[in-house]
Amino acid sequence: MKWSCEGKVAEQDLPLLMVGQSVNVRLTGTTRVYEGHVRLLGAVIDPQTRLGMVRVALAPDPNLRPGAFARADVTVSNADRAVLPQTAVLTDDKGSYVLIVNAQHKVERRAVRVSGIVQNGVTIAEGVSSKEQVVATAGAFLQEGELVNPVLKDSGRT
């Protein structure tokens, strides 16, 4: 017999979920992970909260009780994407962009598509490669074409 729990998911995240996906559930105040899978995706978005319903199937466990609060994590993609500090991604009326330092040490504007926010920064889906030098801070004080002397910081990527 499987147990089921219900959760709420933001409207924009619902299309990323599929029945059968693995889910890691943590009860509030504990570190133990309960593994489950998406059992059902709701067909309706609440017009007031803009949240949709998701049901998760879990193996029975005496620590799981009706009414308990929990947090669930679902991996929706394992794609390798650049993660930049939030200070590196700028936005204006033309959209999101970063500043790149080119081979001539001049600043270039580069449009990017942000795909999400993670604990250590902003995930970039497209617009910048891992080999490019991105201005991490104080980009708002630079102009396109300006000559700079970059100070390289280890990105932590391998």
mmCIF file of N, CA, C and O in Angstrom, residues 44-114:
data_model
loop_
_atom_site.group_PDB
_atom_site.id
_atom_site.type_symbol
_atom_site.label_atom_id
_atom_site.label_comp_id
_atom_site.label_asym_id
_atom_site.label_seq_id
_atom_site.Cartn_x
_atom_site.Cartn_y
_atom_site.Cartn_z
ATOM 1 N N VAL A 44 -6.385 21.952 -12.686
ATOM 2 C CA VAL A 44 -6.895 23.304 -12.465
ATOM 3 C C VAL A 44 -5.875 24.132 -11.686
ATOM 4 O O VAL A 44 -5.233 23.637 -10.765
ATOM 5 N N ILE A 45 -5.746 25.401 -12.079
ATOM 6 C CA ILE A 45 -4.919 26.360 -11.348
ATOM 7 C C ILE A 45 -5.853 27.228 -10.509
ATOM 8 O O ILE A 45 -6.841 27.761 -11.040
ATOM 9 N N ASP A 46 -5.559 27.368 -9.224
ATOM 10 C CA ASP A 46 -6.371 28.220 -8.366
ATOM 11 C C ASP A 46 -6.215 29.671 -8.819
ATOM 12 O O ASP A 46 -5.101 30.192 -8.848
ATOM 13 N N PRO A 47 -7.301 30.347 -9.196
ATOM 14 C CA PRO A 47 -7.183 31.709 -9.723
ATOM 15 C C PRO A 47 -6.716 32.729 -8.680
ATOM 16 O O PRO A 47 -6.188 33.780 -9.042
ATOM 17 N N GLN A 48 -6.878 32.429 -7.408
ATOM 18 C CA GLN A 48 -6.451 33.358 -6.360
ATOM 19 C C GLN A 48 -4.965 33.224 -6.052
ATOM 20 O O GLN A 48 -4.245 34.212 -5.942
ATOM 21 N N THR A 49 -4.480 31.983 -5.918
ATOM 22 C CA THR A 49 -3.085 31.753 -5.518
ATOM 23 C C THR A 49 -2.149 31.483 -6.681
ATOM 24 O O THR A 49 -0.936 31.525 -6.513
ATOM 25 N N ARG A 50 -2.719 31.142 -7.868
ATOM 26 C CA ARG A 50 -1.943 30.752 -9.059
ATOM 27 C C ARG A 50 -1.118 29.490 -8.791
ATOM 28 O O ARG A 50 -0.054 29.291 -9.354
ATOM 29 N N LEU A 51 -1.637 28.605 -7.931
ATOM 30 C CA LEU A 51 -0.980 27.341 -7.608
ATOM 31 C C LEU A 51 -1.799 26.177 -8.145
ATOM 32 O O LEU A 51 -3.034 26.238 -8.193
ATOM 33 N N GLY A 52 -1.095 25.113 -8.534
ATOM 34 C CA GLY A 52 -1.737 23.886 -8.979
ATOM 35 C C GLY A 52 -1.437 22.762 -8.003
ATOM 36 O O GLY A 52 -0.476 22.824 -7.241
ATOM 37 N N MET A 53 -2.247 21.725 -8.026
ATOM 38 C CA MET A 53 -2.112 20.619 -7.098
ATOM 39 C C MET A 53 -1.275 19.488 -7.702
ATOM 40 O O MET A 53 -1.370 19.194 -8.889
ATOM 41 N N VAL A 54 -0.461 18.872 -6.856
ATOM 42 C CA VAL A 54 0.335 17.705 -7.227
ATOM 43 C C VAL A 54 0.168 16.670 -6.117
ATOM 44 O O VAL A 54 0.239 17.007 -4.934
ATOM 45 N N ARG A 55 -0.066 15.434 -6.492
ATOM 46 C CA ARG A 55 -0.109 14.348 -5.510
ATOM 47 C C ARG A 55 1.150 13.505 -5.680
ATOM 48 O O ARG A 55 1.548 13.187 -6.794
ATOM 49 N N VAL A 56 1.747 13.174 -4.545
ATOM 50 C CA VAL A 56 2.989 12.403 -4.519
ATOM 51 C C VAL A 56 2.740 11.101 -3.776
ATOM 52 O O VAL A 56 2.164 11.097 -2.680
ATOM 53 N N ALA A 57 3.135 9.982 -4.372
ATOM 54 C CA ALA A 57 3.023 8.670 -3.732
ATOM 55 C C ALA A 57 4.287 8.418 -2.918
ATOM 56 O O ALA A 57 5.399 8.633 -3.402
ATOM 57 N N LEU A 58 4.093 7.975 -1.678
ATOM 58 C CA LEU A 58 5.199 7.680 -0.762
ATOM 59 C C LEU A 58 5.012 6.289 -0.164
ATOM 60 O O LEU A 58 3.877 5.832 0.011
ATOM 61 N N ALA A 59 6.125 5.656 0.173
ATOM 62 C CA ALA A 59 6.042 4.375 0.877
ATOM 63 C C ALA A 59 5.550 4.650 2.297
ATOM 64 O O ALA A 59 5.892 5.679 2.881
ATOM 65 N N PRO A 60 4.742 3.759 2.871
ATOM 66 C CA PRO A 60 4.258 3.973 4.238
ATOM 67 C C PRO A 60 5.410 4.093 5.228
ATOM 68 O O PRO A 60 6.425 3.400 5.124
ATOM 69 N N ASP A 61 5.255 5.007 6.164
ATOM 70 C CA ASP A 61 6.269 5.218 7.195
ATOM 71 C C ASP A 61 5.566 5.787 8.418
ATOM 72 O O ASP A 61 4.756 6.714 8.274
ATOM 73 N N PRO A 62 5.869 5.288 9.616
ATOM 74 C CA PRO A 62 5.174 5.791 10.817
ATOM 75 C C PRO A 62 5.459 7.270 11.112
ATOM 76 O O PRO A 62 4.703 7.905 11.839
ATOM 77 N N ASN A 63 6.494 7.829 10.545
ATOM 78 C CA ASN A 63 6.806 9.244 10.769
ATOM 79 C C ASN A 63 5.968 10.182 9.908
ATOM 80 O O ASN A 63 5.930 11.388 10.149
ATOM 81 N N LEU A 64 5.317 9.641 8.879
ATOM 82 C CA LEU A 64 4.475 10.448 8.006
ATOM 83 C C LEU A 64 3.052 10.454 8.553
ATOM 84 O O LEU A 64 2.450 9.397 8.725
ATOM 85 N N ARG A 65 2.553 11.653 8.821
ATOM 86 C CA ARG A 65 1.224 11.776 9.405
ATOM 87 C C ARG A 65 0.369 12.761 8.606
ATOM 88 O O ARG A 65 0.879 13.752 8.088
ATOM 89 N N PRO A 66 -0.919 12.506 8.532
ATOM 90 C CA PRO A 66 -1.805 13.448 7.849
ATOM 91 C C PRO A 66 -1.715 14.841 8.478
ATOM 92 O O PRO A 66 -1.647 14.979 9.695
ATOM 93 N N GLY A 67 -1.664 15.852 7.627
ATOM 94 C CA GLY A 67 -1.626 17.230 8.104
ATOM 95 C C GLY A 67 -0.235 17.782 8.354
ATOM 96 O O GLY A 67 -0.084 18.970 8.623
ATOM 97 N N ALA A 68 0.790 16.922 8.267
ATOM 98 C CA ALA A 68 2.160 17.388 8.502
ATOM 99 C C ALA A 68 2.601 18.296 7.354
ATOM 100 O O ALA A 68 2.175 18.123 6.218
ATOM 101 N N PHE A 69 3.439 19.268 7.653
ATOM 102 C CA PHE A 69 3.990 20.140 6.633
ATOM 103 C C PHE A 69 5.310 19.562 6.146
ATOM 104 O O PHE A 69 6.095 19.039 6.928
ATOM 105 N N ALA A 70 5.529 19.676 4.838
ATOM 106 C CA ALA A 70 6.746 19.122 4.243
ATOM 107 C C ALA A 70 7.161 19.981 3.060
ATOM 108 O O ALA A 70 6.411 20.824 2.581
ATOM 109 N N ARG A 71 8.369 19.744 2.605
ATOM 110 C CA ARG A 71 8.893 20.400 1.408
ATOM 111 C C ARG A 71 9.350 19.289 0.467
ATOM 112 O O ARG A 71 9.951 18.306 0.900
ATOM 113 N N ALA A 72 9.078 19.464 -0.814
ATOM 114 C CA ALA A 72 9.448 18.441 -1.794
ATOM 115 C C ALA A 72 10.370 19.047 -2.846
ATOM 116 O O ALA A 72 10.196 20.199 -3.244
ATOM 117 N N ASP A 73 11.348 18.289 -3.264
ATOM 118 C CA ASP A 73 12.261 18.686 -4.333
ATOM 119 C C ASP A 73 12.111 17.709 -5.481
ATOM 120 O O ASP A 73 12.111 16.498 -5.284
ATOM 121 N N VAL A 74 12.002 18.271 -6.695
ATOM 122 C CA VAL A 74 11.887 17.463 -7.899
ATOM 123 C C VAL A 74 12.941 17.959 -8.878
ATOM 124 O O VAL A 74 13.017 19.153 -9.153
ATOM 125 N N THR A 75 13.758 17.056 -9.401
ATOM 126 C CA THR A 75 14.720 17.423 -10.433
ATOM 127 C C THR A 75 14.010 17.363 -11.766
ATOM 128 O O THR A 75 13.540 16.300 -12.175
ATOM 129 N N VAL A 76 13.922 18.519 -12.427
ATOM 130 C CA VAL A 76 13.207 18.554 -13.703
ATOM 131 C C VAL A 76 14.147 18.519 -14.899
ATOM 132 O O VAL A 76 13.722 18.292 -16.016
ATOM 133 N N SER A 77 15.448 18.742 -14.661
ATOM 134 C CA SER A 77 16.406 18.696 -15.758
ATOM 135 C C SER A 77 17.800 18.517 -15.188
ATOM 136 O O SER A 77 18.120 19.071 -14.147
ATOM 137 N N ASN A 78 18.603 17.753 -15.879
ATOM 138 C CA ASN A 78 20.002 17.590 -15.485
ATOM 139 C C ASN A 78 20.934 18.254 -16.481
ATOM 140 O O ASN A 78 22.083 17.879 -16.622
ATOM 141 N N ALA A 79 20.430 19.246 -17.195
ATOM 142 C CA ALA A 79 21.239 19.928 -18.203
ATOM 143 C C ALA A 79 22.356 20.724 -17.544
ATOM 144 O O ALA A 79 22.173 21.297 -16.476
ATOM 145 N N ASP A 80 23.515 20.744 -18.181
ATOM 146 C CA ASP A 80 24.621 21.575 -17.709
ATOM 147 C C ASP A 80 24.370 22.997 -18.183
ATOM 148 O O ASP A 80 24.273 23.246 -19.393
ATOM 149 N N ARG A 81 24.250 23.905 -17.237
ATOM 150 C CA ARG A 81 24.011 25.299 -17.564
ATOM 151 C C ARG A 81 24.902 26.174 -16.707
ATOM 152 O O ARG A 81 25.256 25.812 -15.593
ATOM 153 N N ALA A 82 25.215 27.335 -17.260
ATOM 154 C CA ALA A 82 26.029 28.290 -16.507
ATOM 155 C C ALA A 82 25.207 28.826 -15.346
ATOM 156 O O ALA A 82 24.025 29.099 -15.469
ATOM 157 N N VAL A 83 25.869 28.962 -14.196
ATOM 158 C CA VAL A 83 25.266 29.599 -13.032
ATOM 159 C C VAL A 83 26.111 30.814 -12.717
ATOM 160 O O VAL A 83 27.309 30.703 -12.470
ATOM 161 N N LEU A 84 25.480 31.977 -12.761
ATOM 162 C CA LEU A 84 26.179 33.234 -12.522
ATOM 163 C C LEU A 84 25.665 33.872 -11.241
ATOM 164 O O LEU A 84 24.513 33.665 -10.865
ATOM 165 N N PRO A 85 26.512 34.684 -10.590
ATOM 166 C CA PRO A 85 26.006 35.411 -9.426
ATOM 167 C C PRO A 85 24.850 36.312 -9.842
ATOM 168 O O PRO A 85 24.826 36.819 -10.975
ATOM 169 N N GLN A 86 23.908 36.540 -8.951
ATOM 170 C CA GLN A 86 22.773 37.397 -9.275
ATOM 171 C C GLN A 86 23.219 38.794 -9.681
ATOM 172 O O GLN A 86 22.574 39.443 -10.499
ATOM 173 N N THR A 87 24.345 39.248 -9.163
ATOM 174 C CA THR A 87 24.853 40.578 -9.495
ATOM 175 C C THR A 87 25.352 40.672 -10.926
ATOM 176 O O THR A 87 25.521 41.772 -11.448
ATOM 177 N N ALA A 88 25.582 39.538 -11.590
ATOM 178 C CA ALA A 88 26.086 39.542 -12.967
ATOM 179 C C ALA A 88 24.973 39.709 -13.998
ATOM 180 O O ALA A 88 25.225 40.131 -15.118
ATOM 181 N N VAL A 89 23.752 39.372 -13.626
ATOM 182 C CA VAL A 89 22.638 39.412 -14.568
ATOM 183 C C VAL A 89 21.871 40.719 -14.387
ATOM 184 O O VAL A 89 21.345 41.001 -13.315
ATOM 185 N N LEU A 90 21.838 41.504 -15.449
ATOM 186 C CA LEU A 90 21.181 42.804 -15.430
ATOM 187 C C LEU A 90 19.926 42.745 -16.297
ATOM 188 O O LEU A 90 19.819 41.892 -17.182
ATOM 189 N N THR A 91 19.005 43.656 -16.057
ATOM 190 C CA THR A 91 17.763 43.682 -16.816
ATOM 191 C C THR A 91 17.391 45.119 -17.137
ATOM 192 O O THR A 91 17.554 46.009 -16.307
ATOM 193 N N ASP A 92 16.913 45.319 -18.357
ATOM 194 C CA ASP A 92 16.372 46.616 -18.748
ATOM 195 C C ASP A 92 15.183 46.381 -19.664
ATOM 196 O O ASP A 92 14.686 45.252 -19.751
ATOM 197 N N ASP A 93 14.729 47.420 -20.370
ATOM 198 C CA ASP A 93 13.555 47.272 -21.221
ATOM 199 C C ASP A 93 13.773 46.337 -22.409
ATOM 200 O O ASP A 93 12.822 45.909 -23.053
ATOM 201 N N LYS A 94 15.018 45.974 -22.696
ATOM 202 C CA LYS A 94 15.321 45.036 -23.786
ATOM 203 C C LYS A 94 15.403 43.597 -23.281
ATOM 204 O O LYS A 94 15.570 42.675 -24.061
ATOM 205 N N GLY A 95 15.381 43.395 -21.962
ATOM 206 C CA GLY A 95 15.432 42.053 -21.403
ATOM 207 C C GLY A 95 16.646 41.835 -20.508
ATOM 208 O O GLY A 95 17.354 42.769 -20.137
ATOM 209 N N SER A 96 16.896 40.565 -20.190
ATOM 210 C CA SER A 96 18.027 40.194 -19.330
ATOM 211 C C SER A 96 19.307 40.127 -20.147
ATOM 212 O O SER A 96 19.294 39.694 -21.299
ATOM 213 N N TYR A 97 20.414 40.556 -19.533
ATOM 214 C CA TYR A 97 21.700 40.523 -20.226
ATOM 215 C C TYR A 97 22.840 40.451 -19.214
ATOM 216 O O TYR A 97 22.654 40.687 -18.019
ATOM 217 N N VAL A 98 24.006 40.090 -19.720
ATOM 218 C CA VAL A 98 25.247 40.128 -18.940
ATOM 219 C C VAL A 98 26.252 40.937 -19.731
ATOM 220 O O VAL A 98 26.078 41.178 -20.928
ATOM 221 N N LEU A 99 27.296 41.351 -19.060
ATOM 222 C CA LEU A 99 28.398 42.030 -19.734
ATOM 223 C C LEU A 99 29.561 41.062 -19.823
ATOM 224 O O LEU A 99 29.940 40.429 -18.838
ATOM 225 N N ILE A 100 30.105 40.929 -21.025
ATOM 226 C CA ILE A 100 31.221 40.028 -21.315
ATOM 227 C C ILE A 100 32.458 40.879 -21.546
ATOM 228 O O ILE A 100 32.377 41.961 -22.139
ATOM 229 N N VAL A 101 33.617 40.380 -21.112
ATOM 230 C CA VAL A 101 34.893 41.026 -21.448
ATOM 231 C C VAL A 101 35.483 40.223 -22.595
ATOM 232 O O VAL A 101 35.797 39.047 -22.446
ATOM 233 N N ASN A 102 35.622 40.867 -23.767
ATOM 234 C CA ASN A 102 36.105 40.161 -24.949
ATOM 235 C C ASN A 102 37.639 40.059 -24.957
ATOM 236 O O ASN A 102 38.304 40.516 -24.019
ATOM 237 N N ALA A 103 38.199 39.489 -26.004
ATOM 238 C CA ALA A 103 39.648 39.265 -26.102
ATOM 239 C C ALA A 103 40.445 40.567 -26.113
ATOM 240 O O ALA A 103 41.615 40.586 -25.747
ATOM 241 N N GLN A 104 39.808 41.657 -26.522
ATOM 242 C CA GLN A 104 40.473 42.972 -26.539
ATOM 243 C C GLN A 104 40.264 43.721 -25.223
ATOM 244 O O GLN A 104 40.577 44.903 -25.125
ATOM 245 N N HIS A 105 39.723 43.036 -24.213
ATOM 246 C CA HIS A 105 39.434 43.612 -22.888
ATOM 247 C C HIS A 105 38.404 44.730 -22.954
ATOM 248 O O HIS A 105 38.425 45.664 -22.148
ATOM 249 N N LYS A 106 37.487 44.620 -23.905
ATOM 250 C CA LYS A 106 36.402 45.593 -24.012
ATOM 251 C C LYS A 106 35.097 44.934 -23.579
ATOM 252 O O LYS A 106 34.890 43.739 -23.767
ATOM 253 N N VAL A 107 34.212 45.749 -23.022
ATOM 254 C CA VAL A 107 32.933 45.270 -22.514
ATOM 255 C C VAL A 107 31.938 45.116 -23.661
ATOM 256 O O VAL A 107 31.795 46.017 -24.485
ATOM 257 N N GLU A 108 31.269 43.968 -23.704
ATOM 258 C CA GLU A 108 30.210 43.699 -24.674
ATOM 259 C C GLU A 108 28.944 43.315 -23.924
ATOM 260 O O GLU A 108 28.995 42.600 -22.926
ATOM 261 N N ARG A 109 27.818 43.770 -24.423
ATOM 262 C CA ARG A 109 26.524 43.368 -23.876
ATOM 263 C C ARG A 109 26.111 42.060 -24.547
ATOM 264 O O ARG A 109 26.243 41.909 -25.758
ATOM 265 N N ARG A 110 25.574 41.123 -23.772
ATOM 266 C CA ARG A 110 25.120 39.848 -24.323
ATOM 267 C C ARG A 110 23.755 39.507 -23.743
ATOM 268 O O ARG A 110 23.612 39.380 -22.517
ATOM 269 N N ALA A 111 22.758 39.379 -24.591
ATOM 270 C CA ALA A 111 21.424 38.970 -24.148
ATOM 271 C C ALA A 111 21.486 37.525 -23.663
ATOM 272 O O ALA A 111 22.169 36.689 -24.260
ATOM 273 N N VAL A 112 20.796 37.230 -22.563
ATOM 274 C CA VAL A 112 20.753 35.879 -22.011
ATOM 275 C C VAL A 112 19.303 35.506 -21.700
ATOM 276 O O VAL A 112 18.450 36.377 -21.527
ATOM 277 N N ARG A 113 19.073 34.200 -21.643
ATOM 278 C CA ARG A 113 17.772 33.700 -21.202
ATOM 279 C C ARG A 113 17.972 33.024 -19.857
ATOM 280 O O ARG A 113 18.702 32.040 -19.736
ATOM 281 N N VAL A 114 17.361 33.586 -18.840
ATOM 282 C CA VAL A 114 17.442 33.043 -17.482
ATOM 283 C C VAL A 114 16.460 31.890 -17.371
ATOM 284 O O VAL A 114 15.300 32.017 -17.747
#
